[in-house]
């Protein structure tokens, strides 16, 4: 079968690999779509230290193709989303379904399929345990694939901030790409806090407006953006700042716009540093660095999509165009989420 492989180089390779067969306890999934995520660029650039070779693709959905010995309760052709961060399955965090915070992460062979183990940018992928599968119901796999990261990650970040997101609060989404465009929709679905979308690109801001963001701020000029946001939210400052980019200018922006008793959530892996000095960020500010989300939260995200509250804006490409799609992603030329079809 065809697969998009990380071979230790900045450029992935589309090549033929043997079609895998499920071992005991495993499940073979026929891939319906694999999302192309910005964090893959950090894998390809070596900046997060995951060693190859392996098949890329950590946002996957499809249909059960075969089950290994001892797997029951699932049948062929059932549509499923694959939960991405594979934990040990037995520690306290994993038992609460938060495998994204597995206590044994340092000794696990990989972060998950597409992140050390073979992922979903192929016709088939092996999922090591059925506990990592979420039923899709009537949701199409190609629509569901991006939800497993591009929606789950912001959902997890937003859920933790919900106590602060009262109707008189404000929330800023910094970066309206794959994750940010889902964050805007999740915030609209879960809160009535005043929503401000911020990005350096007008096309991304237009997208945010289409998705229901009322206030749009171009952040190309940091000082001007701080002023603009401050004039929108007044003296109280921003209540929750969600940074889906994580580069120095966006981290600095978040630190300068939040008010007292606020929250800065840094999701993006851009390598920015949050500096602290007395009252900067302001007193009472919580800082959070969430990673991905739990299995139960993925079920909640799927439910939000099934009910029509959120929808990934998907642009599909054939698997063989993977190299070109990563190049477009690198140049910021993807609206919403690119999904590869095998
Ligand atoms: Zn990702
Ligand atoms: Zn664990």
Short mmCIF file of N, CA, C and O in Angstrom, two decimals, residues 202-281:
data_model
loop_
_atom_site.label_atom_id
_atom_site.label_comp_id
_atom_site.label_asym_id
_atom_site.label_seq_id
_atom_site.Cartn_x
_atom_site.Cartn_y
_atom_site.Cartn_z
N UNK A 202 -4.98 38.30 6.72
CA UNK A 202 -6.37 38.73 6.53
C UNK A 202 -7.27 37.56 6.13
O UNK A 202 -8.41 37.48 6.59
N UNK A 203 -6.76 36.63 5.32
CA UNK A 203 -7.59 35.50 4.87
C UNK A 203 -8.05 34.66 6.07
O UNK A 203 -9.19 34.19 6.10
N UNK A 204 -7.17 34.49 7.05
CA UNK A 204 -7.52 33.70 8.24
C UNK A 204 -8.57 34.45 9.08
O UNK A 204 -9.46 33.84 9.66
N UNK A 205 -8.44 35.79 9.12
CA UNK A 205 -9.42 36.59 9.86
C UNK A 205 -10.79 36.54 9.17
O UNK A 205 -11.82 36.44 9.83
N UNK A 206 -10.78 36.59 7.84
CA UNK A 206 -12.04 36.48 7.09
C UNK A 206 -12.71 35.14 7.39
O UNK A 206 -13.93 35.05 7.55
N UNK A 207 -11.87 34.09 7.48
CA UNK A 207 -12.38 32.76 7.80
C UNK A 207 -13.03 32.76 9.19
O UNK A 207 -14.12 32.22 9.38
N UNK A 208 -12.35 33.39 10.15
CA UNK A 208 -12.88 33.48 11.51
C UNK A 208 -14.23 34.20 11.52
O UNK A 208 -15.16 33.79 12.23
N UNK A 209 -14.33 35.24 10.70
CA UNK A 209 -15.59 35.98 10.63
C UNK A 209 -16.69 35.08 10.08
O UNK A 209 -17.80 35.04 10.60
N UNK A 210 -16.37 34.31 9.03
CA UNK A 210 -17.35 33.37 8.46
C UNK A 210 -17.84 32.37 9.51
O UNK A 210 -18.96 31.87 9.43
N UNK A 211 -16.96 32.06 10.48
CA UNK A 211 -17.30 31.06 11.49
C UNK A 211 -17.97 31.69 12.72
O UNK A 211 -18.25 31.00 13.69
N UNK A 212 -18.18 33.00 12.69
CA UNK A 212 -18.95 33.63 13.76
C UNK A 212 -18.18 34.52 14.70
O UNK A 212 -18.74 35.01 15.67
N UNK A 213 -16.89 34.75 14.44
CA UNK A 213 -16.15 35.70 15.29
C UNK A 213 -16.55 37.12 14.89
O UNK A 213 -16.57 37.44 13.70
N UNK A 214 -16.91 37.93 15.87
CA UNK A 214 -17.39 39.29 15.58
C UNK A 214 -16.21 40.26 15.52
O UNK A 214 -16.12 41.11 14.65
N UNK A 215 -15.28 40.11 16.47
CA UNK A 215 -14.15 41.03 16.54
C UNK A 215 -12.92 40.39 15.94
O UNK A 215 -12.53 39.28 16.32
N UNK A 216 -12.30 41.08 14.99
CA UNK A 216 -11.13 40.54 14.30
C UNK A 216 -9.97 41.52 14.48
O UNK A 216 -10.15 42.73 14.29
N UNK A 217 -8.81 41.00 14.83
CA UNK A 217 -7.66 41.88 15.03
C UNK A 217 -6.46 41.33 14.26
O UNK A 217 -6.07 40.17 14.45
N UNK A 218 -5.90 42.16 13.39
CA UNK A 218 -4.67 41.77 12.69
C UNK A 218 -3.48 42.06 13.60
O UNK A 218 -3.34 43.17 14.11
N UNK A 219 -2.67 41.03 13.81
CA UNK A 219 -1.59 41.15 14.80
C UNK A 219 -0.21 41.35 14.15
O UNK A 219 0.81 41.16 14.81
N UNK A 220 -0.19 41.73 12.87
CA UNK A 220 1.11 41.95 12.20
C UNK A 220 1.94 42.99 12.96
O UNK A 220 3.15 42.88 13.05
N UNK A 221 1.24 44.01 13.45
CA UNK A 221 1.91 45.02 14.27
C UNK A 221 1.50 44.79 15.73
O UNK A 221 0.37 45.08 16.12
N UNK A 222 2.40 44.22 16.53
CA UNK A 222 2.09 43.81 17.89
C UNK A 222 1.56 44.94 18.77
O UNK A 222 0.55 44.77 19.45
N UNK A 223 2.23 46.11 18.74
CA UNK A 223 1.81 47.22 19.60
C UNK A 223 0.40 47.68 19.25
O UNK A 223 -0.43 47.92 20.13
N UNK A 224 0.15 47.75 17.94
CA UNK A 224 -1.18 48.20 17.51
C UNK A 224 -2.25 47.20 17.91
O UNK A 224 -3.35 47.56 18.32
N UNK A 225 -1.91 45.90 17.79
CA UNK A 225 -2.86 44.84 18.14
C UNK A 225 -3.21 44.91 19.63
O UNK A 225 -4.38 44.78 20.01
N UNK A 226 -2.20 45.14 20.48
CA UNK A 226 -2.44 45.25 21.93
C UNK A 226 -3.41 46.40 22.20
O UNK A 226 -4.39 46.26 22.94
N UNK A 227 -3.16 47.53 21.54
CA UNK A 227 -4.01 48.71 21.72
C UNK A 227 -5.45 48.42 21.29
O UNK A 227 -6.40 48.75 21.99
N UNK A 228 -5.57 47.77 20.13
CA UNK A 228 -6.89 47.48 19.57
C UNK A 228 -7.68 46.55 20.49
O UNK A 228 -8.86 46.77 20.76
N UNK A 229 -7.01 45.51 20.97
CA UNK A 229 -7.68 44.54 21.85
C UNK A 229 -8.03 45.21 23.17
O UNK A 229 -9.14 45.05 23.69
N UNK A 230 -7.11 45.99 23.70
CA UNK A 230 -7.37 46.70 24.97
C UNK A 230 -8.57 47.62 24.83
O UNK A 230 -9.37 47.76 25.76
N UNK A 231 -8.71 48.28 23.67
CA UNK A 231 -9.84 49.20 23.51
C UNK A 231 -11.15 48.41 23.38
O UNK A 231 -12.22 48.92 23.73
N UNK A 232 -11.07 47.18 22.91
CA UNK A 232 -12.28 46.35 22.82
C UNK A 232 -12.74 45.86 24.20
O UNK A 232 -13.93 45.84 24.49
N UNK A 233 -11.78 45.46 25.04
CA UNK A 233 -12.16 44.79 26.30
C UNK A 233 -12.11 45.73 27.50
O UNK A 233 -12.59 45.38 28.58
N UNK A 234 -11.52 46.92 27.31
CA UNK A 234 -11.48 47.89 28.41
C UNK A 234 -10.46 47.53 29.47
O UNK A 234 -9.62 46.63 29.29
N UNK A 235 -10.60 48.20 30.61
CA UNK A 235 -9.62 48.12 31.68
C UNK A 235 -9.45 46.72 32.25
O UNK A 235 -8.39 46.36 32.74
N UNK A 236 -10.52 45.95 32.18
CA UNK A 236 -10.47 44.61 32.77
C UNK A 236 -9.44 43.71 32.08
O UNK A 236 -8.92 42.77 32.66
N UNK A 237 -9.20 44.01 30.81
CA UNK A 237 -8.27 43.17 30.04
C UNK A 237 -8.95 41.89 29.57
O UNK A 237 -10.11 41.62 29.90
N UNK A 238 -8.23 41.13 28.80
CA UNK A 238 -8.75 39.87 28.25
C UNK A 238 -8.80 38.82 29.37
O UNK A 238 -7.89 38.73 30.19
N UNK A 239 -9.86 38.04 29.40
CA UNK A 239 -10.01 37.02 30.44
C UNK A 239 -9.23 35.75 30.10
O UNK A 239 -8.54 35.19 30.93
N UNK A 240 -9.37 35.29 28.85
CA UNK A 240 -8.67 34.07 28.44
C UNK A 240 -8.01 34.32 27.09
O UNK A 240 -8.67 34.73 26.13
N UNK A 241 -6.71 34.10 27.02
CA UNK A 241 -5.98 34.20 25.75
C UNK A 241 -5.51 32.81 25.36
O UNK A 241 -4.81 32.14 26.12
N UNK A 242 -5.93 32.36 24.18
CA UNK A 242 -5.56 31.03 23.68
C UNK A 242 -4.58 31.21 22.53
O UNK A 242 -4.94 31.74 21.48
N UNK A 243 -3.35 30.76 22.73
CA UNK A 243 -2.32 30.96 21.72
C UNK A 243 -2.09 29.66 20.94
O UNK A 243 -1.48 28.72 21.47
N UNK A 244 -2.57 29.63 19.70
CA UNK A 244 -2.41 28.42 18.89
C UNK A 244 -1.18 28.49 17.98
O UNK A 244 -1.01 27.67 17.10
N UNK A 245 -0.34 29.49 18.22
CA UNK A 245 0.88 29.65 17.42
C UNK A 245 2.10 29.39 18.30
O UNK A 245 2.96 28.57 17.99
N UNK A 246 2.20 30.14 19.40
CA UNK A 246 3.26 29.87 20.37
C UNK A 246 4.63 30.42 19.99
O UNK A 246 5.63 30.01 20.56
N UNK A 247 4.67 31.34 19.01
CA UNK A 247 5.96 31.99 18.71
C UNK A 247 6.13 33.18 19.64
O UNK A 247 5.19 33.58 20.34
N UNK A 248 7.33 33.78 19.67
CA UNK A 248 7.58 34.85 20.62
C UNK A 248 6.58 36.01 20.52
O UNK A 248 6.04 36.46 21.55
N UNK A 249 6.28 36.50 19.30
CA UNK A 249 5.33 37.63 19.23
C UNK A 249 3.94 37.28 19.77
O UNK A 249 3.29 38.14 20.38
N UNK A 250 3.48 36.03 19.58
CA UNK A 250 2.12 35.71 20.05
C UNK A 250 2.11 35.49 21.57
O UNK A 250 1.16 35.89 22.24
N UNK A 251 3.17 34.89 22.10
CA UNK A 251 3.26 34.71 23.56
C UNK A 251 3.31 36.09 24.23
O UNK A 251 2.61 36.35 25.23
N UNK A 252 4.12 36.98 23.67
CA UNK A 252 4.21 38.35 24.21
C UNK A 252 2.86 39.05 24.14
O UNK A 252 2.44 39.74 25.08
N UNK A 253 2.17 38.88 23.01
CA UNK A 253 0.86 39.50 22.84
C UNK A 253 -0.09 39.05 23.95
O UNK A 253 -0.74 39.88 24.61
N UNK A 254 -0.15 37.73 24.17
CA UNK A 254 -1.06 37.19 25.20
C UNK A 254 -0.72 37.79 26.57
O UNK A 254 -1.61 38.18 27.33
N UNK A 255 0.57 37.84 26.87
CA UNK A 255 1.00 38.36 28.17
C UNK A 255 0.59 39.82 28.36
O UNK A 255 0.30 40.26 29.47
N UNK A 256 0.52 40.57 27.25
CA UNK A 256 0.22 42.01 27.34
C UNK A 256 -1.28 42.33 27.30
O UNK A 256 -1.67 43.45 27.64
N UNK A 257 -2.11 41.39 26.85
CA UNK A 257 -3.54 41.72 26.72
C UNK A 257 -4.38 41.19 27.87
O UNK A 257 -5.48 41.69 28.10
N UNK A 258 -3.89 40.17 28.59
CA UNK A 258 -4.73 39.61 29.66
C UNK A 258 -4.79 40.56 30.85
O UNK A 258 -3.87 41.34 31.10
N UNK A 259 -5.91 40.47 31.57
CA UNK A 259 -6.08 41.28 32.77
C UNK A 259 -5.74 40.48 34.01
O UNK A 259 -5.17 39.38 33.92
N UNK A 260 -6.11 40.99 35.17
CA UNK A 260 -5.88 40.25 36.41
C UNK A 260 -6.87 39.08 36.48
O UNK A 260 -7.94 39.13 35.89
N UNK A 261 -6.51 38.05 37.23
CA UNK A 261 -7.36 36.85 37.39
C UNK A 261 -7.78 36.30 36.03
O UNK A 261 -8.95 36.05 35.77
N UNK A 262 -6.81 36.15 35.16
CA UNK A 262 -7.07 35.70 33.79
C UNK A 262 -6.35 34.38 33.54
O UNK A 262 -5.87 33.74 34.47
N UNK A 263 -6.29 34.01 32.28
CA UNK A 263 -5.62 32.74 31.93
C UNK A 263 -4.97 32.87 30.57
O UNK A 263 -5.58 33.35 29.62
N UNK A 264 -3.72 32.44 30.51
CA UNK A 264 -3.02 32.32 29.23
C UNK A 264 -2.84 30.83 28.96
O UNK A 264 -2.31 30.10 29.79
N UNK A 265 -3.32 30.39 27.80
CA UNK A 265 -3.18 28.99 27.42
C UNK A 265 -2.32 28.93 26.17
O UNK A 265 -2.71 29.49 25.13
N UNK A 266 -1.18 28.28 26.27
CA UNK A 266 -0.28 28.21 25.11
C UNK A 266 -0.33 26.80 24.53
O UNK A 266 0.05 25.82 25.19
N UNK A 267 -0.85 26.70 23.33
CA UNK A 267 -1.01 25.41 22.66
C UNK A 267 0.04 25.23 21.56
O UNK A 267 0.60 24.17 21.39
N UNK A 268 0.30 26.30 20.81
CA UNK A 268 1.21 26.24 19.66
C UNK A 268 2.63 25.89 20.08
O UNK A 268 3.08 26.27 21.17
N UNK A 269 3.33 25.19 19.19
CA UNK A 269 4.69 24.71 19.51
C UNK A 269 5.75 25.59 18.88
O UNK A 269 6.81 25.12 18.47
N UNK A 270 5.46 26.90 18.80
CA UNK A 270 6.36 27.80 18.08
C UNK A 270 7.66 28.14 18.79
O UNK A 270 8.50 28.83 18.24
N UNK A 271 7.82 27.68 20.03
CA UNK A 271 9.10 27.88 20.73
C UNK A 271 9.23 29.22 21.45
O UNK A 271 10.32 29.56 21.90
N UNK A 272 8.14 29.98 21.57
CA UNK A 272 8.20 31.26 22.29
C UNK A 272 8.38 31.04 23.79
O UNK A 272 8.05 29.98 24.31
N UNK A 273 8.94 32.04 24.46
CA UNK A 273 9.19 31.96 25.90
C UNK A 273 8.29 32.97 26.61
O UNK A 273 8.21 34.12 26.20
N UNK A 274 7.63 32.51 27.66
CA UNK A 274 6.80 33.43 28.45
C UNK A 274 7.64 33.98 29.59
O UNK A 274 8.08 33.25 30.48
N UNK A 275 7.89 35.29 29.53
CA UNK A 275 8.70 35.93 30.57
C UNK A 275 7.80 36.32 31.73
O UNK A 275 6.67 36.70 31.53
N UNK A 276 8.35 36.20 32.92
CA UNK A 276 7.58 36.64 34.08
C UNK A 276 8.36 37.68 34.88
O UNK A 276 9.54 37.52 35.15
N UNK A 277 7.68 38.77 35.20
CA UNK A 277 8.20 39.70 36.19
C UNK A 277 6.98 40.17 36.97
O UNK A 277 5.86 39.91 36.56
N UNK A 278 7.18 40.85 38.09
CA UNK A 278 6.05 41.21 38.95
C UNK A 278 4.96 41.90 38.13
O UNK A 278 5.21 42.88 37.45
N UNK A 279 3.74 41.36 38.21
CA UNK A 279 2.54 41.90 37.55
C UNK A 279 2.59 41.86 36.02
O UNK A 279 1.83 42.53 35.35
N UNK A 280 3.48 41.08 35.43
CA UNK A 280 3.52 40.92 33.97
C UNK A 280 3.88 39.48 33.66
O UNK A 280 5.05 39.11 33.79
N UNK A 281 2.98 38.56 33.29
CA UNK A 281 1.54 38.78 33.19
C UNK A 281 0.94 39.24 34.53
O UNK A 281 1.54 38.99 35.57
#
